[in-house]
Coordinates of C-alpha atoms in Angstrom, one line a residue:
Chain Q
M1 CA 3.5 19.9 2.0
S2 CA 1.1 17.6 2.7
R3 CA 1.6 16.0 6.3
P4 CA 1.0 11.8 6.6
M5 CA -2.2 11.5 8.2
Y6 CA -3.7 8.3 9.6
V7 CA -7.4 7.8 10.2
I8 CA -8.7 4.6 11.8
A9 CA -12.8 4.8 11.3
A10 CA -15.4 2.4 13.4
S11 CA -18.9 2.3 12.0
V12 CA -22.0 0.5 12.4
P13 CA -25.0 0.3 9.6
T14 CA -27.1 3.3 8.8
G15 CA -30.0 3.6 11.1
N16 CA -28.5 3.3 14.6
R17 CA -27.7 5.8 17.4
I18 CA -25.8 5.8 20.6
R19 CA -28.5 5.9 23.4
G20 CA -28.1 9.3 25.8
F21 CA -25.7 10.9 23.2
F22 CA -26.3 14.2 24.7
E23 CA -25.8 13.2 28.6
H24 CA -23.3 14.5 30.9
G25 CA -21.8 12.4 33.7
A26 CA -18.9 9.7 35.0
E27 CA -21.3 6.8 32.6
S28 CA -21.4 9.1 29.2
V29 CA -20.0 8.8 26.2
R30 CA -19.0 12.1 26.3
S31 CA -17.1 11.2 29.6
L32 CA -15.2 8.3 27.8
L33 CA -14.2 10.5 24.8
E34 CA -12.7 12.7 27.5
H35 CA -11.2 9.5 29.3
P36 CA -10.4 6.7 27.3
P37 CA -8.9 3.6 28.0
V38 CA -5.3 3.6 28.6
F39 CA -2.9 0.9 29.3
R40 CA -0.3 3.1 30.9
W41 CA 0.8 6.7 31.9
A42 CA 1.8 8.7 29.1
G43 CA 1.6 5.7 26.3
F44 CA 0.3 6.3 22.5
D45 CA -3.3 5.5 23.2
L46 CA -6.2 7.9 22.4
T47 CA -5.9 10.8 25.7
T48 CA -6.2 14.0 24.5
L49 CA -6.7 15.9 27.8
D50 CA -9.4 18.1 25.9
S51 CA -13.1 18.6 27.3
A52 CA -15.5 17.1 24.5
R53 CA -17.4 20.0 22.4
L54 CA -20.7 19.3 20.4
I55 CA -20.6 20.1 17.2
D56 CA -22.9 20.4 14.7
G57 CA -25.5 18.9 17.4
D58 CA -24.6 15.5 16.1
K59 CA -21.0 14.7 17.0
Y60 CA -18.5 15.2 19.5
E61 CA -14.9 16.2 19.3
V62 CA -11.8 16.1 21.4
S63 CA -8.6 16.8 20.3
N64 CA -4.5 17.1 21.0
G65 CA -3.6 19.9 18.3
D66 CA -3.0 18.3 15.4
R67 CA -1.2 15.2 16.9
K68 CA -4.5 13.2 17.4
K69 CA -8.3 14.3 16.9
I70 CA -11.2 11.7 17.4
Q71 CA -14.6 12.3 16.7
L72 CA -18.0 10.5 17.6
F73 CA -21.1 10.6 15.8
Q74 CA -24.6 10.3 16.8
D75 CA -24.8 7.3 14.6
G76 CA -22.6 5.3 16.6
T77 CA -19.4 6.3 14.1
L78 CA -16.0 7.0 15.8
L79 CA -13.6 8.7 14.2
F80 CA -9.3 8.9 15.1
R81 CA -7.2 11.1 13.2
A82 CA -3.6 10.8 14.6
A83 CA 0.0 12.2 13.0
A84 CA 1.5 9.9 11.1
D85 CA 4.5 12.0 11.3
N86 CA 6.9 13.5 14.4
E87 CA 4.3 14.1 16.2
F88 CA 2.9 11.1 16.7
L89 CA 3.0 7.9 15.1
G90 CA 6.6 8.6 14.0
W91 CA 9.4 8.2 15.7
G92 CA 10.2 11.0 17.9
Q93 CA 12.7 13.4 16.0
A94 CA 12.6 16.5 15.4
P95 CA 10.4 17.7 12.2
E96 CA 14.0 18.1 9.8
W97 CA 14.6 14.9 10.6
F98 CA 11.3 13.0 10.6
Q99 CA 11.2 14.4 6.8
R100 CA 15.0 12.9 5.6
D101 CA 13.9 9.6 7.4
P102 CA 10.2 9.0 7.6
R103 CA 10.5 6.1 10.4
L104 CA 7.4 5.2 12.1
N105 CA 7.8 3.4 15.8
P106 CA 5.9 0.0 16.2
L107 CA 4.4 0.8 19.6
A108 CA 2.9 3.5 18.6
V109 CA 1.2 2.2 15.7
V110 CA 0.4 -1.1 18.0
E111 CA 0.0 0.7 20.7
A112 CA -2.8 3.7 19.1
N113 CA -5.0 1.3 17.1
T114 CA -5.3 -1.4 19.9
S115 CA -6.5 2.0 22.4
F116 CA -8.9 2.6 19.9
V117 CA -10.5 -0.8 19.7
H118 CA -10.7 -0.8 23.4
L119 CA -12.3 2.5 23.1
Y120 CA -14.9 1.3 20.6
S121 CA -15.9 -2.0 22.7
K122 CA -16.7 1.0 25.7
L123 CA -19.2 2.8 23.2
V124 CA -20.9 -1.0 21.8
P125 CA -23.0 -1.2 24.8
H126 CA -24.2 2.6 24.1
L127 CA -25.7 1.9 20.8
V128 CA -29.8 1.6 20.6
S129 CA -29.3 -1.9 18.4
K130 CA -26.7 -4.2 18.7
P131 CA -25.2 -4.9 15.2
S132 CA -23.8 -7.7 14.1
S133 CA -20.6 -6.4 13.0
V134 CA -18.4 -2.8 13.2
Q135 CA -16.5 -1.7 9.9
I136 CA -13.3 -0.8 10.1
Q137 CA -11.9 1.4 7.6
L138 CA -8.2 2.6 8.0
T139 CA -6.7 5.6 5.7
L140 CA -2.5 6.5 5.2
R141 CA -3.0 9.5 3.7
N142 CA 0.3 11.6 2.6
A143 CA 2.9 8.3 3.3
E144 CA 5.4 9.8 1.2
I145 CA 8.1 12.7 2.4
N146 CA 10.2 14.6 -0.4
Q147 CA 9.9 11.2 -2.7
T148 CA 10.7 9.5 0.1
R149 CA 8.1 6.9 1.6
L150 CA 6.9 6.3 5.3
Y151 CA 8.6 2.8 6.4
L152 CA 8.3 0.9 9.8
T153 CA 10.9 -1.4 11.3
E154 CA 10.6 -3.8 14.0
F155 CA 10.4 -3.3 17.3
Y156 CA 13.7 -3.5 19.3
K157 CA 13.5 -3.6 22.8
L158 CA 17.0 -2.3 23.4
G159 CA 16.7 0.4 20.9
I160 CA 16.7 0.9 17.2
Q161 CA 20.0 3.1 17.9
N162 CA 21.4 -0.3 18.5
I163 CA 20.8 -2.0 15.5
H164 CA 23.0 -1.9 12.4
N165 CA 20.8 -1.5 9.2
P166 CA 17.7 -2.4 10.5
R167 CA 15.6 -3.6 7.7
R168 CA 12.5 -1.3 6.3
Y169 CA 9.3 -1.9 5.4
L170 CA 8.5 1.0 3.0
A171 CA 4.6 2.1 2.4
H172 CA 3.5 0.6 -1.0
G173 CA 1.5 3.7 -1.9
V174 CA 1.2 7.1 -1.0
N175 CA -2.3 7.0 -0.3
M176 CA -3.7 3.8 0.8
E177 CA -7.1 2.3 2.8
E178 CA -8.3 -0.3 3.8
K179 CA -12.0 -1.8 5.0
F180 CA -13.1 -5.0 6.7
H181 CA -15.7 -6.2 9.4
I182 CA -14.9 -7.3 12.8
P183 CA -17.5 -9.4 14.6
V184 CA -19.3 -7.4 17.3
D185 CA -18.8 -9.7 20.1
E186 CA -15.1 -10.0 19.5
I187 CA -14.6 -6.0 19.4
S188 CA -17.2 -6.1 23.0
H189 CA -15.1 -9.2 24.9
R190 CA -11.9 -9.9 22.9
P191 CA -10.9 -6.1 22.2
N192 CA -7.1 -7.4 22.1
E193 CA -8.0 -10.1 19.2
A194 CA -9.7 -7.4 17.3
A195 CA -7.1 -4.8 17.7
Y196 CA -4.7 -7.8 16.6
K197 CA -6.9 -8.1 12.9
V198 CA -6.7 -3.9 12.6
V199 CA -2.9 -4.3 13.1
L200 CA -2.4 -6.7 10.7
S201 CA -4.3 -4.8 8.2
F202 CA -2.1 -1.6 9.0
C203 CA 0.9 -3.6 8.3
T204 CA -0.4 -4.3 4.9
F205 CA 0.4 -1.1 4.1
F206 CA 4.0 -1.7 4.3
D207 CA 4.1 -5.3 3.6
F208 CA 5.4 -5.7 6.9
P209 CA 5.3 -9.6 7.8
E210 CA 2.7 -10.7 10.1
E211 CA 5.2 -13.3 12.1
K212 CA 7.1 -9.6 13.4
I213 CA 4.0 -7.4 14.3
P214 CA 5.1 -7.2 18.3
F215 CA 3.0 -7.4 21.8
V216 CA 1.2 -10.5 19.9
V217 CA 0.3 -13.2 22.3
G218 CA -1.3 -16.6 21.0
G219 CA -1.3 -18.9 18.1
N220 CA -3.1 -19.6 14.3
G221 CA -6.3 -17.9 14.4
Q222 CA -6.5 -16.7 18.2
R223 CA -3.6 -13.8 17.8
A224 CA -4.0 -11.0 20.1
I225 CA -2.2 -8.1 21.2
E226 CA -1.1 -8.0 24.6
P227 CA -0.9 -4.6 26.2
S228 CA 0.8 -5.4 29.2
Q229 CA 3.9 -5.9 26.7
F230 CA 3.7 -1.9 26.0
E231 CA 6.9 -0.5 27.4
K232 CA 7.7 2.9 28.3
Chain P
M1 CA 28.8 -15.6 -14.3
H2 CA 30.5 -14.3 -17.3
S3 CA 30.8 -15.7 -20.7
T4 CA 31.6 -14.8 -24.4
P5 CA 29.5 -12.8 -26.2
P6 CA 27.0 -15.0 -27.6
T7 CA 25.2 -15.6 -30.8
P8 CA 21.7 -15.3 -30.7
Q9 CA 20.7 -18.3 -30.0
T10 CA 17.0 -18.3 -29.6
L11 CA 15.2 -16.2 -31.4
L12 CA 12.0 -17.4 -30.7
E13 CA 8.5 -15.6 -30.5
G14 CA 5.1 -15.5 -28.3
A15 CA 4.5 -19.2 -27.0
A16 CA 7.5 -20.6 -27.9
M17 CA 9.3 -18.1 -26.1
W18 CA 6.8 -18.6 -22.9
A19 CA 7.4 -22.2 -23.0
L20 CA 11.2 -21.6 -23.1
L21 CA 11.3 -19.1 -20.2
E22 CA 9.0 -21.5 -18.1
S23 CA 11.8 -24.3 -18.8
I24 CA 14.5 -22.5 -17.4
L25 CA 12.7 -21.2 -14.4
S26 CA 11.2 -24.5 -13.3
S27 CA 14.9 -26.4 -14.2
G28 CA 16.8 -23.5 -12.1
T29 CA 19.4 -23.6 -15.1
L30 CA 19.5 -20.4 -15.3
A31 CA 22.5 -19.7 -17.6
R32 CA 20.1 -20.7 -20.1
F33 CA 18.8 -17.0 -19.8
I34 CA 22.6 -16.8 -22.1
G35 CA 21.9 -16.1 -25.4
L36 CA 18.0 -15.2 -25.4
V37 CA 17.0 -11.9 -27.0
E38 CA 14.7 -9.6 -25.5
N39 CA 11.1 -9.6 -27.6
E40 CA 7.4 -9.3 -27.5
V41 CA 7.1 -11.5 -24.4
F42 CA 10.4 -10.9 -22.5
E43 CA 12.7 -8.8 -21.0
A44 CA 15.6 -8.4 -19.5
K45 CA 17.0 -6.6 -16.4
G46 CA 19.9 -6.4 -14.7
S47 CA 20.3 -6.8 -10.9
A48 CA 20.0 -2.8 -10.0
A49 CA 16.5 -3.1 -11.9
Y50 CA 13.5 -0.9 -10.2
P51 CA 14.5 0.3 -7.0
L52 CA 11.5 2.1 -6.1
D53 CA 13.0 4.4 -3.9
T54 CA 11.9 7.4 -6.3
A55 CA 8.7 7.9 -8.1
G56 CA 10.5 7.8 -11.3
N57 CA 11.9 4.2 -10.9
R58 CA 8.5 2.9 -9.5
Y59 CA 6.9 4.5 -12.5
E60 CA 8.9 2.8 -14.8
L61 CA 8.7 -1.1 -13.2
A62 CA 4.4 0.0 -13.5
K63 CA 5.2 1.2 -17.5
D64 CA 6.9 -2.1 -18.7
V65 CA 4.4 -4.1 -16.8
V66 CA 1.6 -1.9 -18.1
A67 CA 2.8 -2.4 -21.7
F68 CA 3.0 -6.1 -21.3
A69 CA -0.6 -6.2 -20.0
N70 CA -1.7 -4.4 -22.9
A71 CA 0.0 -6.5 -25.4
N72 CA 0.1 -10.4 -24.9
G73 CA 1.5 -10.8 -21.5
G74 CA 5.3 -11.3 -20.9
L75 CA 8.1 -11.9 -18.2
I76 CA 10.6 -10.1 -16.7
A77 CA 13.6 -11.2 -15.5
V78 CA 15.5 -8.9 -12.7
G79 CA 19.3 -10.4 -12.7
V80 CA 20.3 -11.1 -16.2
R81 CA 22.6 -8.5 -18.2
T82 CA 22.1 -7.6 -21.6
R83 CA 24.1 -5.8 -24.5
P84 CA 22.9 -4.8 -28.1
D85 CA 23.7 -7.7 -30.6
P86 CA 26.0 -6.1 -33.3
V87 CA 24.7 -8.5 -36.3
H88 CA 21.1 -8.4 -35.4
E89 CA 21.0 -5.5 -33.5
I90 CA 18.5 -6.7 -31.1
D91 CA 19.3 -6.8 -27.3
T92 CA 20.8 -10.4 -26.2
V93 CA 21.4 -11.9 -22.8
Y94 CA 24.8 -12.2 -21.9
E95 CA 25.8 -13.0 -18.7
L96 CA 23.9 -13.4 -15.1
D97 CA 23.8 -10.9 -12.6
L98 CA 22.2 -12.9 -10.2
V99 CA 20.5 -11.4 -6.8
T100 CA 19.6 -12.7 -3.8
E101 CA 16.1 -13.1 -2.5
P102 CA 16.3 -10.3 -0.3
A103 CA 17.6 -8.2 -2.7
F104 CA 14.4 -8.7 -4.6
K105 CA 11.7 -6.9 -3.0
A106 CA 9.3 -9.0 -4.5
A107 CA 6.1 -8.0 -2.0
Q108 CA 7.3 -4.4 -2.2
I109 CA 7.8 -4.6 -6.2
L110 CA 3.9 -5.9 -6.2
G111 CA 2.7 -3.2 -4.1
V112 CA 4.4 -0.4 -6.4
I113 CA 2.1 -2.4 -9.1
K114 CA -0.7 -2.6 -7.6
E115 CA -0.7 1.0 -7.0
H116 CA 0.3 2.2 -9.8
V117 CA -1.4 0.1 -12.7
Y118 CA -5.2 0.1 -13.2
P119 CA -7.2 -2.2 -13.7
K120 CA -5.3 -5.3 -11.6
V121 CA -3.0 -7.2 -13.4
T122 CA -4.7 -10.5 -13.7
G123 CA -2.8 -13.7 -12.5
L124 CA 0.3 -11.2 -12.0
Q125 CA 3.1 -12.8 -10.1
V126 CA 6.1 -11.5 -8.6
Q127 CA 8.5 -13.9 -7.3
W128 CA 12.3 -15.0 -7.0
V129 CA 13.9 -18.3 -8.1
S130 CA 17.1 -19.4 -7.2
N131 CA 20.0 -20.9 -9.2
N132 CA 20.8 -24.8 -8.9
E133 CA 24.5 -24.3 -9.0
D134 CA 24.2 -21.7 -6.4
K135 CA 20.8 -21.8 -4.4
S136 CA 21.6 -18.3 -2.9
L137 CA 21.2 -16.4 -5.8
G138 CA 18.9 -16.4 -8.5
V139 CA 16.9 -14.5 -10.9
G140 CA 13.6 -11.9 -9.9
I141 CA 10.5 -12.8 -12.1
V142 CA 7.7 -10.4 -12.4
R143 CA 5.1 -12.6 -14.8
I144 CA 1.9 -11.1 -16.9
P145 CA -0.2 -13.5 -18.0
A146 CA -2.0 -12.4 -21.4
Q147 CA -4.8 -10.3 -20.2
S148 CA -8.0 -10.3 -21.8
E149 CA -9.4 -8.0 -24.2
E150 CA -12.1 -6.7 -21.9
A151 CA -9.9 -5.7 -19.4
K152 CA -7.9 -3.4 -21.6
P153 CA -6.5 -0.8 -22.0
F154 CA -4.5 -0.8 -19.0
I155 CA -3.0 2.3 -17.6
I156 CA -0.1 3.7 -15.5
T157 CA -1.8 5.7 -12.9
R158 CA 0.7 7.6 -11.5
V159 CA 3.2 9.3 -14.4
V160 CA 6.3 11.6 -13.3
E161 CA 7.9 15.0 -15.1
G162 CA 11.5 14.9 -15.0
S163 CA 11.7 13.1 -11.5
E164 CA 8.5 14.3 -9.7
P165 CA 5.2 12.9 -9.6
V166 CA 2.6 14.7 -11.9
R167 CA -1.0 14.9 -10.5
P168 CA -3.1 11.8 -10.6
I169 CA -5.3 13.0 -13.0
V170 CA -2.7 12.6 -15.8
V171 CA -2.2 8.5 -17.1
G172 CA 0.2 6.8 -18.7
Y173 CA -0.2 3.9 -21.5
A174 CA 2.3 1.9 -23.0
I175 CA 2.2 -1.1 -25.0
R176 CA 4.9 -3.4 -26.2
K177 CA 6.3 -3.7 -29.7
G178 CA 8.8 -5.8 -30.1
A179 CA 11.5 -5.2 -27.4
N180 CA 10.3 -2.2 -26.3
S181 CA 7.5 -0.9 -24.0
E182 CA 6.9 2.4 -26.1
P183 CA 4.3 4.7 -24.1
I184 CA 1.9 5.9 -26.5
T185 CA 2.2 9.7 -27.3
A186 CA -0.4 12.6 -26.6
I187 CA -0.2 13.2 -30.2
E188 CA -1.2 9.7 -31.1
M189 CA -3.6 9.3 -28.1
Q190 CA -5.9 12.3 -29.4
Q191 CA -5.7 11.5 -33.3
A192 CA -7.2 8.0 -32.1
L193 CA -10.1 9.6 -30.0
R194 CA -10.9 11.8 -33.0
N195 CA -10.5 9.8 -35.8
G196 CA -12.5 6.7 -34.3
M197 CA -9.6 4.0 -35.2
S198 CA -10.6 0.5 -34.6
P199 CA -9.5 -1.2 -32.5
N200 CA -7.3 1.3 -31.1
A201 CA -10.5 3.9 -30.7
Q202 CA -12.2 1.2 -28.7
R203 CA -9.7 1.2 -26.7
L204 CA -9.3 4.4 -26.1
T205 CA -12.6 4.6 -25.6
R206 CA -12.3 2.4 -22.7
I207 CA -9.6 5.0 -21.2
E208 CA -11.5 7.7 -21.0
Q209 CA -14.5 5.5 -19.0
K210 CA -11.7 4.2 -17.1
L211 CA -10.4 7.8 -16.2
D212 CA -14.0 9.1 -15.3
T213 CA -13.9 6.3 -13.3
L214 CA -11.0 7.2 -11.2
L215 CA -11.8 10.7 -11.1
D216 CA -15.0 10.0 -9.4
R217 CA -13.2 7.9 -6.7
K218 CA -15.4 5.0 -7.5
I219 CA -12.7 2.0 -8.8
D220 CA -13.9 -1.2 -8.7
R221 CA -17.0 -1.1 -7.1
Q222 CA -20.7 1.5 -6.8
A223 CA -19.7 3.0 -2.9
T224 CA -23.1 2.3 -1.0
P225 CA -24.6 5.2 0.5
E226 CA -23.2 4.2 4.4
E227 CA -19.8 4.0 2.6
D228 CA -20.2 7.5 1.5
R229 CA -21.3 8.8 5.1
V230 CA -17.8 7.1 6.6
S231 CA -15.7 8.0 3.9
T232 CA -17.0 11.4 3.8
R233 CA -16.3 11.8 7.4
I234 CA -12.8 10.9 6.5
E235 CA -12.2 13.0 4.1
D236 CA -13.4 16.0 6.1
L237 CA -10.8 15.2 8.7
L238 CA -8.2 14.7 6.5
R239 CA -8.9 18.3 5.1
D240 CA -9.2 20.0 8.5
A241 CA -5.6 18.7 9.5

């Protein structure tokens, strides 16, 4: 059985590269991968507790089993692969439960995507030339288990177990991708607004209504994710 | 809503049927569906049509849409029941079986069609229309406008065998013939390809070309080297899982 997987990628036009890619130290990109920005302790973020490995001479990699894997290429491409099942983005059930009820955790979805954007915002200053925009590519693969599609629900503060028959927003495909550009200034200086666009795009995989996206502040055209609202 | 078995009141075809259907929908007097017969532009479905939870049901939805797109377009109404008329041997709407708006999952149906039908159906609309007599109930509508000949053939990109999805290198082709959505058989497709029958041969040649396109994963656009670079890395990362 192919496991549900989610990959988010950020890239800049060919020809760019990361200055000081091979350097060590607290200010290096290597250190950023090992200590990515977090919003709270033990959140659904990009922390892997791993040491960055240089692979093929042009990319660093950190991972936490198959749950999370992050790759950073010398040309400024950042990839984050997350298990879209009970091990990370899915509700924290045992594997056999998730196979019967493949529900994604809206908090994990929002926090993981927001964490990725914040990490890339820290990488942008390391690029040799500043691009005008960053390409974001979202890929959701194998979004079906035993002919049952992965699904999202709203975020329920009191816990979904207290909600009778919560509405399910099913993945409308098995293998999906979305691609778009975000201005680099937005990623650098307003990462929470950029993160909102990423989360919104992810939600289109499930036809999930925009107005139900949790942890959002702001009005029309100025919406942003508010990480302080992530709760344990 | 029930009624005595009607005599097919309206044996209309093509443009006349389209006009009548649009008139019914814009008026909201959905009882006017009763007595309509299914034909090459009209398909009636009960309220339980197109549950999207299995590959087989999603295939059925895609097949109906593809069949209309490959013909002259059509309209699928979900929330009306038919039965064969014994005299005219055609399926006729005999009662309403209306649905609530939440029960007709328009966004999901649209998503399934996008995922299962290639190329994109221009002007496709999926919506719910309320009934004047009780606005909490209505019919779900899938409107497939007539498509340009250049866009055809439309194909089903995911087919099923039994209840199992078949690998996506196998595609389906269906066309509306009268009141039925008929898949073309493999033998018919092979003969048309071999014999070069026009216009079917032209359409099947386009099927071949579009299959090649799908298999090369170059749908709708030419990938730039930059897109290839990132996409290759994503595929490598997924394979590594």
